[in-house]
């Protein structure tokens, strides 16, 4: 009888463990949603304070929550949820970038399009080169591990990705239209360029670089950039054509909104499917939809889409900042840093200095070149505005963190090499998080 009960007992035990695990996940999700609500309420109460907003509030609440979780778990963890680059790139990033394109003031954006592309594309490449070259020069002296040229370029791509969200929170689109459009436009194009550059790096073995490899790398980068843009434009135009021809609004506003949302998400997923830049695709899809699709829907659908997309983007941004606040107290990262505090401080200081130099190396020269082509003084970028643009790009954002989490695997390597690459990846994560927090 006892032998018969053993398998049953084992199954019941496993079911109980499964139920316990599911219940823990439900508890975690409830707490996280409650924290999101708290961020929105507290951010609203502090709305009149120019030094505080929902993003900074979420960051601080995340840090405080991380402290509580660390105390409750006995120092084992500071998270309610486990971060995954898939969670960020597939679920959180698309609504943020799409809404950025959907809500942008197109007249001001395209009036400064050349300057925005100079800052966002050419400037990002310049910044990446300076950060990579500086990392090669200084990191080899610190002896932090066997990094090859591809790893150094990956570091440059990771830390070339900026985050202008906090700066945009204190800029007014109506009072400073030129500055806002430049900071906003550069931030989006910069993120897309960094991701495209990072993806291009993974497509090549850069250990034995030569003119042929360099030319292929440049062609691959341009191919990703242009095809990603075209895919977004085509998807946006297709959605406008379908809605105009089939008169969805006569039957249901819900169908119009659902089709727009799904077509936008489809553009992003198609870009990921074909190894393009989903960020660039969904951004230009948002611009095209706001210009063509939005004018083909009913009035009620216009109001619905405008607020619905803004809400999805808002919640996704708060989610990211809340998680980053918790992640700042990740015990594993700080334990890794504490094992070699001198090296960690040196690496962080070098990276911060390289980011500042890389940023200045293109903001001021490219602003000078841009001003040469502008006739009206109001269209030129003043020195104070250049300082703001330079400072706005010093903050590293969620794209940098997600790229640091992303596995860099250019080729098949041995098991020992895999362990070393994993060690290097942990180093990048450990250095990226404190730098991000310090710059906030």
PDB file of N, CA and C in Angstrom, residues 9 15 17 74 80 91 172 214 243 249 273 276 315 372 407 410 417 430:
ATOM      1  N   UNK A   9       1.769  10.395  -4.111  1.00  0.00           N
ATOM      2  CA  UNK A   9       2.299  11.456  -3.246  1.00  0.00           C
ATOM      3  C   UNK A   9       3.251  12.368  -4.013  1.00  0.00           C
ATOM      4  N   UNK A  15       2.339  18.939  -8.028  1.00  0.00           N
ATOM      5  CA  UNK A  15       1.226  19.846  -8.324  1.00  0.00           C
ATOM      6  C   UNK A  15       1.169  20.993  -7.321  1.00  0.00           C
ATOM      7  N   UNK A  17       3.730  22.181  -5.693  1.00  0.00           N
ATOM      8  CA  UNK A  17       4.843  23.083  -6.014  1.00  0.00           C
ATOM      9  C   UNK A  17       4.486  23.967  -7.204  1.00  0.00           C
ATOM     10  N   UNK A  74      16.251  38.261   2.305  1.00  0.00           N
ATOM     11  CA  UNK A  74      17.528  37.976   2.955  1.00  0.00           C
ATOM     12  C   UNK A  74      18.723  38.268   2.070  1.00  0.00           C
ATOM     13  N   UNK A  80      10.847  41.799  -8.507  1.00  0.00           N
ATOM     14  CA  UNK A  80       9.556  41.123  -8.492  1.00  0.00           C
ATOM     15  C   UNK A  80       9.396  40.256  -9.731  1.00  0.00           C
ATOM     16  N   UNK A  91       7.545  43.425 -26.327  1.00  0.00           N
ATOM     17  CA  UNK A  91       6.293  43.902 -25.722  1.00  0.00           C
ATOM     18  C   UNK A  91       6.328  45.366 -25.279  1.00  0.00           C
ATOM     19  N   UNK A 172       9.273  71.810 -23.624  1.00  0.00           N
ATOM     20  CA  UNK A 172       7.923  72.014 -24.120  1.00  0.00           C
ATOM     21  C   UNK A 172       7.962  72.079 -25.643  1.00  0.00           C
ATOM     22  N   UNK A 214      35.181  45.419 -44.068  1.00  0.00           N
ATOM     23  CA  UNK A 214      34.691  46.749 -43.690  1.00  0.00           C
ATOM     24  C   UNK A 214      33.631  47.236 -44.681  1.00  0.00           C
ATOM     25  N   UNK A 243      -8.122  50.631 -44.867  1.00  0.00           N
ATOM     26  CA  UNK A 243      -9.179  51.322 -44.125  1.00  0.00           C
ATOM     27  C   UNK A 243      -9.984  52.233 -45.044  1.00  0.00           C
ATOM     28  N   UNK A 249     -14.908  52.188 -40.556  1.00  0.00           N
ATOM     29  CA  UNK A 249     -15.562  53.041 -39.581  1.00  0.00           C
ATOM     30  C   UNK A 249     -17.079  53.007 -39.649  1.00  0.00           C
ATOM     31  N   UNK A 273      11.429  39.563 -37.907  1.00  0.00           N
ATOM     32  CA  UNK A 273      11.447  38.289 -38.625  1.00  0.00           C
ATOM     33  C   UNK A 273      12.529  38.271 -39.698  1.00  0.00           C
ATOM     34  N   UNK A 276      15.719  42.892 -39.455  1.00  0.00           N
ATOM     35  CA  UNK A 276      15.863  44.319 -39.687  1.00  0.00           C
ATOM     36  C   UNK A 276      15.731  45.054 -38.360  1.00  0.00           C
ATOM     37  N   UNK A 315       2.423  53.640 -20.143  1.00  0.00           N
ATOM     38  CA  UNK A 315       2.521  52.520 -19.205  1.00  0.00           C
ATOM     39  C   UNK A 315       3.817  51.730 -19.434  1.00  0.00           C
ATOM     40  N   UNK A 372      25.432  76.187 -41.150  1.00  0.00           N
ATOM     41  CA  UNK A 372      25.896  76.771 -42.407  1.00  0.00           C
ATOM     42  C   UNK A 372      24.821  76.729 -43.483  1.00  0.00           C
ATOM     43  N   UNK A 407      22.897  38.425 -25.772  1.00  0.00           N
ATOM     44  CA  UNK A 407      24.099  37.603 -25.901  1.00  0.00           C
ATOM     45  C   UNK A 407      24.862  37.970 -27.162  1.00  0.00           C
ATOM     46  N   UNK A 410      29.258  35.833 -32.001  1.00  0.00           N
ATOM     47  CA  UNK A 410      29.551  35.986 -33.404  1.00  0.00           C
ATOM     48  C   UNK A 410      29.916  34.676 -34.094  1.00  0.00           C
ATOM     49  N   UNK A 417      35.724  29.141 -23.849  1.00  0.00           N
ATOM     50  CA  UNK A 417      35.504  30.465 -24.429  1.00  0.00           C
ATOM     51  C   UNK A 417      34.119  30.972 -24.125  1.00  0.00           C
ATOM     52  N   UNK A 430      27.008  44.616 -15.397  1.00  0.00           N
ATOM     53  CA  UNK A 430      27.334  45.200 -14.097  1.00  0.00           C
ATOM     54  C   UNK A 430      27.768  46.648 -14.231  1.00  0.00           C
TER      55      UNK A 430
END
